[in-house]
Coordinates of C-alpha atoms and ligand atoms in Angstrom, one line a residue:
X1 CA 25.7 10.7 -5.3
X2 CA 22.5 13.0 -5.6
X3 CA 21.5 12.8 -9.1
X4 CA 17.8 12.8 -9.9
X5 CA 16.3 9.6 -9.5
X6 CA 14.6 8.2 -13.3
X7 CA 11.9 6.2 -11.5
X8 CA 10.6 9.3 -9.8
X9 CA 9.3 10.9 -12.7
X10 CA 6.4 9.4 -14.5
X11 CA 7.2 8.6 -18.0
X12 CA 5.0 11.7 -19.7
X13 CA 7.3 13.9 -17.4
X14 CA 10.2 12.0 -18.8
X15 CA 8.7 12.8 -22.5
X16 CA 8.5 16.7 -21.4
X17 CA 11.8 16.8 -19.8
X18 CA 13.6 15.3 -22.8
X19 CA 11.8 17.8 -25.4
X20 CA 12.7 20.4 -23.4
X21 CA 16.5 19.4 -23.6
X22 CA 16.1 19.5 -26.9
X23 CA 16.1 15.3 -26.7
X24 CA 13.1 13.0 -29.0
X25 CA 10.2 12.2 -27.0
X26 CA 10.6 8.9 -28.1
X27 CA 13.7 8.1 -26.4
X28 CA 12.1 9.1 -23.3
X29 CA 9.6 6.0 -24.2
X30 CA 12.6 3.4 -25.0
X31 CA 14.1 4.2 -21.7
X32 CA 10.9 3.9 -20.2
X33 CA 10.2 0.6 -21.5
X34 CA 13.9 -0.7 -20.4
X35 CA 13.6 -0.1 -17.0
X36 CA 9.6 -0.7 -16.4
X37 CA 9.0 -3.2 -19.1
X38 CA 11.9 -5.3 -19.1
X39 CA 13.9 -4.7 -15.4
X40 CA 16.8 -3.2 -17.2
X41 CA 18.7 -0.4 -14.7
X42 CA 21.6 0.0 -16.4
X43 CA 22.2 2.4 -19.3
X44 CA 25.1 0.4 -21.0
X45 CA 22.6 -2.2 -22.0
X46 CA 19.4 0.1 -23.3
X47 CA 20.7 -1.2 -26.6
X48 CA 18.8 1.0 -29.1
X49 CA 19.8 4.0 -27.6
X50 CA 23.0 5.9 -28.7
X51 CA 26.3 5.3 -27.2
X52 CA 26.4 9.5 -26.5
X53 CA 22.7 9.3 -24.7
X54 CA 23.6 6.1 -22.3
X55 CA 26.8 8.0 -21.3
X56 CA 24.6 11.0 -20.7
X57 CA 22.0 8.9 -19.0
X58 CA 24.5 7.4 -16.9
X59 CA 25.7 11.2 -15.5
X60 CA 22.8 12.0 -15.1
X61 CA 20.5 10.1 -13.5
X62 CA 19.9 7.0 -10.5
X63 CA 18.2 4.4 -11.5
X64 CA 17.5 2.3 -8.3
X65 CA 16.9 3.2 -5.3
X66 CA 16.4 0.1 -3.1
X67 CA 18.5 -2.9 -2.3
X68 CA 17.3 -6.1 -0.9
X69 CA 18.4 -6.7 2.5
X70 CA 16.3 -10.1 3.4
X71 CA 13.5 -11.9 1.7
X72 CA 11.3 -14.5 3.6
X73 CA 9.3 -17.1 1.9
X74 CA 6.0 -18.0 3.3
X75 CA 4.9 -21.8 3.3
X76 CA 1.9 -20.5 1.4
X77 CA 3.7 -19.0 -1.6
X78 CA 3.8 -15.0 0.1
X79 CA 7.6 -13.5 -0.3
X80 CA 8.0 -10.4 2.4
X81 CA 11.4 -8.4 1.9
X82 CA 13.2 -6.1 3.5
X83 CA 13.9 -3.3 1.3
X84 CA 16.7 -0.6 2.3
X85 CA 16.7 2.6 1.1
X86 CA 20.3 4.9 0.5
X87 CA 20.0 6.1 4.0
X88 CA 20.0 2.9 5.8
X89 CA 16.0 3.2 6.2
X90 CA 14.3 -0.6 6.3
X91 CA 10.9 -0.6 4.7
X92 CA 8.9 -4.4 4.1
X93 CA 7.2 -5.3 0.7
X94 CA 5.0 -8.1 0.9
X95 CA 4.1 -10.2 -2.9
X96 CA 0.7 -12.3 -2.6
X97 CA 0.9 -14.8 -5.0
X98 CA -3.1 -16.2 -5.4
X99 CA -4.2 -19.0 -8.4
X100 CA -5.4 -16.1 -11.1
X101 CA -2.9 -12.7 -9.6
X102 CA -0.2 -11.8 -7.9
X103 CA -0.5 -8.6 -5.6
X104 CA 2.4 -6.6 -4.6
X105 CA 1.4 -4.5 -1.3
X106 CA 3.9 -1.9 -0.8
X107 CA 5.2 0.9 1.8
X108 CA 4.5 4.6 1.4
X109 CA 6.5 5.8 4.2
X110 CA 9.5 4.5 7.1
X111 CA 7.3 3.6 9.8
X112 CA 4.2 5.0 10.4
X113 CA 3.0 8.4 12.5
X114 CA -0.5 7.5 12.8
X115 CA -0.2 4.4 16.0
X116 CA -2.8 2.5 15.5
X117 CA -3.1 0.3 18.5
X118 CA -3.3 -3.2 16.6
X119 CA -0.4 -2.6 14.0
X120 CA 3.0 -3.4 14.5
X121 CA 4.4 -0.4 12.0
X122 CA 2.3 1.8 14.1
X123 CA 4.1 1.1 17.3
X124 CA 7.8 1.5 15.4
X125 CA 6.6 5.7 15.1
X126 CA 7.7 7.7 12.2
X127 CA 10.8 7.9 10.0
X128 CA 10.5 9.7 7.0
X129 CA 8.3 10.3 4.0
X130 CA 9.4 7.6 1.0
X131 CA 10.1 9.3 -2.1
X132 CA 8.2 8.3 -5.3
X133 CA 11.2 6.2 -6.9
X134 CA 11.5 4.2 -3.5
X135 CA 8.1 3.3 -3.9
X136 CA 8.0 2.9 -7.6
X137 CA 11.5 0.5 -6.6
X138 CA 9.4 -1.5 -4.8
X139 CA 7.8 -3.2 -7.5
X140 CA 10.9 -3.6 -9.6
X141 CA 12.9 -4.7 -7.1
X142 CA 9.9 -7.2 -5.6
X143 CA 9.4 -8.7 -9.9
X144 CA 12.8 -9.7 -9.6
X145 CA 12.0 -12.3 -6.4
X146 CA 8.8 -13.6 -8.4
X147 CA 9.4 -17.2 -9.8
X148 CA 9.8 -17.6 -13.6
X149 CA 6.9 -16.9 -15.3
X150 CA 5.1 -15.0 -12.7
X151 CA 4.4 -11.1 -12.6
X152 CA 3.1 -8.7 -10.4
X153 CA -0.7 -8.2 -11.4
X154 CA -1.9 -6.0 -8.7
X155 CA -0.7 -3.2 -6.5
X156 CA -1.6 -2.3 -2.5
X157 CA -1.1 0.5 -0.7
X158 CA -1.5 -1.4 2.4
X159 CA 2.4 -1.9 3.5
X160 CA 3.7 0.7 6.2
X161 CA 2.8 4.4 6.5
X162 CA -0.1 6.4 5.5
X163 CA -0.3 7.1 1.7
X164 CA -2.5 10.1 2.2
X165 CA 0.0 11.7 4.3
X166 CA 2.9 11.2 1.4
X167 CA 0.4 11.9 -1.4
X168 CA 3.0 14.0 -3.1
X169 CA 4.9 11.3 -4.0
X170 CA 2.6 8.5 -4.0
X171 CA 0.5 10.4 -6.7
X172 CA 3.3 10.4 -9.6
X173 CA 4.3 6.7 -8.4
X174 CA 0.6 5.5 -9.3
X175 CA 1.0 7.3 -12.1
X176 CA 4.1 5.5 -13.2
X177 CA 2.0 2.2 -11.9
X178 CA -0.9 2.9 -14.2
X179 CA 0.9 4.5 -17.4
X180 CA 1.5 2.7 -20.8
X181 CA 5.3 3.1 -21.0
X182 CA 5.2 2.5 -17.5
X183 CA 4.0 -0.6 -15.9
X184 CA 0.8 -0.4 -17.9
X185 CA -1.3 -1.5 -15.3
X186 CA -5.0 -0.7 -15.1
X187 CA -6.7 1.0 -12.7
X188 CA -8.3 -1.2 -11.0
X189 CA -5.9 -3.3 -9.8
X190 CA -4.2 -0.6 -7.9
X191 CA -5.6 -0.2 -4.7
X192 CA -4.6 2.8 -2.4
X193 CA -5.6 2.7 1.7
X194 CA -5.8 5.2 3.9
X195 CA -6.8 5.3 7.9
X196 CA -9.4 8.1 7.2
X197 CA -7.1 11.1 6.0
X198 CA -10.7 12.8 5.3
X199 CA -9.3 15.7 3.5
X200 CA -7.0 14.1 1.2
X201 CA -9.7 11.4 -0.6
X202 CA -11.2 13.7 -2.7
X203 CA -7.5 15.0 -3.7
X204 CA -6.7 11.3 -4.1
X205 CA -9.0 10.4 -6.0
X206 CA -8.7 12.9 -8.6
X207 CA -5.4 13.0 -9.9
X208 CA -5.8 9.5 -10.0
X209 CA -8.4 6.6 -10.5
X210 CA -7.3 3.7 -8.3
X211 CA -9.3 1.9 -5.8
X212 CA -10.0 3.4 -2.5
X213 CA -9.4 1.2 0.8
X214 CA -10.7 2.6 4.1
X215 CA -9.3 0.6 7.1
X216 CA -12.3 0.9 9.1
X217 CA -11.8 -1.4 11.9
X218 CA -14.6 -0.1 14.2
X219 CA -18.2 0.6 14.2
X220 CA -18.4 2.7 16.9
X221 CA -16.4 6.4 17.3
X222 CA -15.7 5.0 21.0
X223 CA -13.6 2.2 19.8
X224 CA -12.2 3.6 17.2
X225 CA -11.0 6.6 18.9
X226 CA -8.4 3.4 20.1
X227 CA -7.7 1.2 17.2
X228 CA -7.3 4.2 14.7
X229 CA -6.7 7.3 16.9
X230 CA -7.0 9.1 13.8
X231 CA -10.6 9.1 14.6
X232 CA -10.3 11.5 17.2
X233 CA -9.8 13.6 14.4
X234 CA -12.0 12.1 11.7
X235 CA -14.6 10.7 13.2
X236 CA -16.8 8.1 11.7
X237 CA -19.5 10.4 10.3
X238 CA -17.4 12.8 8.7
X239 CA -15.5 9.8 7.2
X240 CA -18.8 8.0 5.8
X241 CA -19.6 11.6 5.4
X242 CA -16.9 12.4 2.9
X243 CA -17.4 8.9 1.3
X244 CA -21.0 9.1 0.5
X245 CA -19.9 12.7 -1.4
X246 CA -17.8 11.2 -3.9
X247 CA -19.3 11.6 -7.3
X248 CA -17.7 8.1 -8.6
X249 CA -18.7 5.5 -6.0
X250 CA -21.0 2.6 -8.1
X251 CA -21.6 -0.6 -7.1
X252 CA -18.5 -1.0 -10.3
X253 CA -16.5 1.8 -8.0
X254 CA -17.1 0.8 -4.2
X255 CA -15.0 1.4 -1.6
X256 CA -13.1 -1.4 -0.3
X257 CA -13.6 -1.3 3.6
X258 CA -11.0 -3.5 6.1
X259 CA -12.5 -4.5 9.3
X260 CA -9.5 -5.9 11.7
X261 CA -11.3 -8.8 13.8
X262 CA -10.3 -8.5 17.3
X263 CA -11.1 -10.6 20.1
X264 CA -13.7 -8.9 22.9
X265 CA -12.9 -5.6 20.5
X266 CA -15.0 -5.4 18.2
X267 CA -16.0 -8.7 16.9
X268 CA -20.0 -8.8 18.7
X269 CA -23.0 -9.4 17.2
X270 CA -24.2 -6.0 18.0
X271 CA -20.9 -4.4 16.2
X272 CA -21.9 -6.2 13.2
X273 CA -25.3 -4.8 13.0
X274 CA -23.8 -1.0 13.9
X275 CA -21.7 -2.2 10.5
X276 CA -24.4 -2.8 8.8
X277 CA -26.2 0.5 9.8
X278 CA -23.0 2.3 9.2
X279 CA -22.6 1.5 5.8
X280 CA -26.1 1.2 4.2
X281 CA -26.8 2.9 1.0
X282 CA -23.0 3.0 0.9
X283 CA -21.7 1.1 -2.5
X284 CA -19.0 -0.6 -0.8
X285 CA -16.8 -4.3 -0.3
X286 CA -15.9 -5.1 3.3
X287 CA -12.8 -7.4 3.9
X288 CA -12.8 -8.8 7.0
X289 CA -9.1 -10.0 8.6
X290 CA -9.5 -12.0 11.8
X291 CA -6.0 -10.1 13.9
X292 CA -2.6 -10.9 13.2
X293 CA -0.9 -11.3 16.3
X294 CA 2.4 -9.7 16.9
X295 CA 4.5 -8.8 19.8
X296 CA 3.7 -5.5 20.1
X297 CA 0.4 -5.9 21.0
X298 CA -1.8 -8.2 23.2
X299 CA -4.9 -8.3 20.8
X300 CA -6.0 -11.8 19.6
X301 CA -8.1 -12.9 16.6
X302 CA -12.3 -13.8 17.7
X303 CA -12.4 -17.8 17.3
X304 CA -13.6 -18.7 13.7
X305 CA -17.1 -19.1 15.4
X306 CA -17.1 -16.0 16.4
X307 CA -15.5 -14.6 12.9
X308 CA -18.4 -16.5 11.0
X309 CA -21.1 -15.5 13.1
X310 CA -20.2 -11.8 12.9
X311 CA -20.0 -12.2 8.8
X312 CA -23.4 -14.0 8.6
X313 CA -24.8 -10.7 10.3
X314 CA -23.2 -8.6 7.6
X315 CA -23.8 -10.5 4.6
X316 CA -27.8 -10.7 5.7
X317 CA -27.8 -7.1 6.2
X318 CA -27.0 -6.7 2.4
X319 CA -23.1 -5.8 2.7
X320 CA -20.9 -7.8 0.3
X321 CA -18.2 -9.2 2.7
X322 CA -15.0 -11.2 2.3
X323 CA -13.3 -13.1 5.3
X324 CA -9.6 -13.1 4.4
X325 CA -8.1 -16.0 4.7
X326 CA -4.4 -14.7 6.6
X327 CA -1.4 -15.2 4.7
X328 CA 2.4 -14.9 5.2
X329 CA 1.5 -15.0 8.8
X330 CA 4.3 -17.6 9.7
X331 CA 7.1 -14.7 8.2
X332 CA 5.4 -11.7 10.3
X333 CA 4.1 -10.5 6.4
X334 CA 0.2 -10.6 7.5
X335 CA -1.7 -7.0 7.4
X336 CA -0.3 -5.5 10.2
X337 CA 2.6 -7.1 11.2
X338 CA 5.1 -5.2 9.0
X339 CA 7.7 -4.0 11.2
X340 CA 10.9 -4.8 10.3
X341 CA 11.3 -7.4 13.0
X342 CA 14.4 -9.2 12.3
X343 CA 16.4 -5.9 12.0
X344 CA 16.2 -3.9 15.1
X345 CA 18.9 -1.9 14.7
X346 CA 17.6 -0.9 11.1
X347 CA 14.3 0.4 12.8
X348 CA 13.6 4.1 11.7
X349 CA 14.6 6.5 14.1
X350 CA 11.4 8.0 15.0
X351 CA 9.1 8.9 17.5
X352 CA 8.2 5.8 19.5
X353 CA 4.6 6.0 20.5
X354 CA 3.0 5.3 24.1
X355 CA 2.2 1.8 24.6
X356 CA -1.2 0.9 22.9
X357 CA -4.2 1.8 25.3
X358 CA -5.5 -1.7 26.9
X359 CA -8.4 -2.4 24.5
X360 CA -12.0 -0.8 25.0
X361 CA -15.0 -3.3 26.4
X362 CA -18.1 -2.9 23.7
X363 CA -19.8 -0.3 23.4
X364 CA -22.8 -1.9 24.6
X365 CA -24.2 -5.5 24.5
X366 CA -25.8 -6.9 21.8
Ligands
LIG1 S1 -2.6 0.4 10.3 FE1 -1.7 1.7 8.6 S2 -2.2 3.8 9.2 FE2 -2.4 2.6 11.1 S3 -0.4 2.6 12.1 FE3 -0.4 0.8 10.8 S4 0.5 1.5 8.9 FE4 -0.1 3.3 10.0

């Protein structure tokens, strides 16, 4: 069945399309607000709509595109499913349920073709680009696992894949995120990450006012040239570079920067004071995520000592600085871990990449 699917076009494309075939507007809106506001797919019960239109709608148009093979539940509250698309392609969602939100991280592509060394999608290679409905899916399909009462309050593009290499179809996703017959979420609560796709931030960042997360991970171009091999063609000036360019970055607008914490890696004293170097002047947050172990790779987290000790150095060199606490470790739903473990024979049939690169000594001693 190929018909077009509904939640891949934002609802002021809806509006257009309808006008155009000679449809109100404003039924583009009711529909809209059935399927985004109130998790209704199916045409027969969008109640205020004519009995002629939900035939129509029904003919011509999908209205999900995922199905949820497996959901895990964390000891600590954090639900990871497996979400499979019409092709038999796996991809994870991961909902983070905290006191005062509830963020949704989600998956931009099937796999991922950038490798990083430390992340588990990385080393599953590259299936395809997901289209805008699967990702927009995500969040209806990830509500419906929430408990009673609870709703999805913020949005990450941390899951698998690279959103800057899929921006095509992440952009009118956000949009559908951030748009009043929509989910009506505002724009600071959606988050999108990249590895350091330099030439698509500006892009990003234009057709769309989210947050921007840059997974980071190194202070030096010599270790990062291994955790994010990206680097090799980015390298950390022209990425800072690129950053310290963009016209809305305020201490209200900062980048959000993740800094993997890997044993013997990049976890010294002296790599915290690079850090601090790096990123001066820079209005900018710095999350700090002590590794997720996972079987495809042999990196550990630094002891908490050492985890401690390398955040004191950034927080008295001025850089505001989190240490996350890890969570849905014990379901493989920690930052990256998403791999779709328990279904091998779902994996994506991609290109599987050389086994990571044993881990770079420091730069240099502190
Ligand atoms: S960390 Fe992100 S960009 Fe790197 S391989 Fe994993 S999913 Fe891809």
């Amino acid at each position: 069945m190929n018909l077009p699917e509904l939640k891949g076009v934002p609802p002021d494309v809806l509006r257009e399309q309808f006008r155009e075939q000679g449809l109100p507007a404003y039924r583009a809106d009711q529909i809209a607000s059935w399927v985004y506001g109130r998790g209704i797919e199916d045409p027969e019960q969008m109640t205020d709509l004519p009995q002629e239109l939900r035939e129509r709608l029904n003919e011509s148009w999908r209205f999900r595109s995922l199905d949820v093979l497996r959901a895990d539940h964390s000891t600590d509250g954090t639900i990871k499913a497996a979400l499979r698309a019409d092709d038999a392609a796996v991809v994870e969602a991961v909902l983070i349920p905290e006191e005062d939100r509830t963020t949704l991280c989600v998956s931009t592509q099937v796999g991922c073709p950038l490798a990083c060394s430390f992340c588990a999608t990385g080393a599953l290679g590259f299936g395809r680009n997901l289209r805008s409905a699967e990702i927009v899916d995500q969040l209806c399909r990830m509500a419906e696992l929430l408990p009673e009462g609870r709703r999805i309050t913020n949005v990450v593009f941390m899951g698998m894949g690279e959103p800057l290499l899929n921006l095509p179809q992440v952009i009118p996703a956000v949009r559908t995120l951030l748009h009043p017959k929509g989910f009506a979420m505002a724009p600071r609560r959606v988050t999108v990450s990249t590895a350091g796709v330099v030439p698509q931030i500006a892009p990003l960042l234009e057709a769309i006012p989210v947050n921007l997360a840059v997974s980071l991970h190194a202070a030096t171009d010599e270790v990062r040239d291994v955790l994010v091999p990206l680097n090799k063609r980015f390298p950390l000036d022209v990425l800072l570079g690129t950053l310290r360019g963009l016209p809305r970055l305020s201490r209200r607008h900062p980048v959000f920067f993740e800094y993997t914490l890997i044993e013997g890696v990049n976890d010294s004293v002296e790599d915290a004071r690079r850090l601090v170097r790096l990123l001066e002047g820079l209005p900018s947050k710095l999350n700090l995520i002590p590794m997720n172990e996972h079987g495809d790779s042999d990196y550990r987290p630094p002891a908490p000592e050492v985890a401690s000790r390398f955040m004191g150095v950034l927080v008295r060199g001025g850089l505001t600085t989190t240490l996350r606490r890890s969570r849905g470790s014990d379901i493989d739903a920690a930052c990256g871990q998403l791999a779709v473990r328990q279904l091998p024979e779902e994996r994506p049939a991609g290109r599987k990449p050389a086994a990571p690169q044993a881990a770079p000594g420091r730069a240099s001693s502190g």
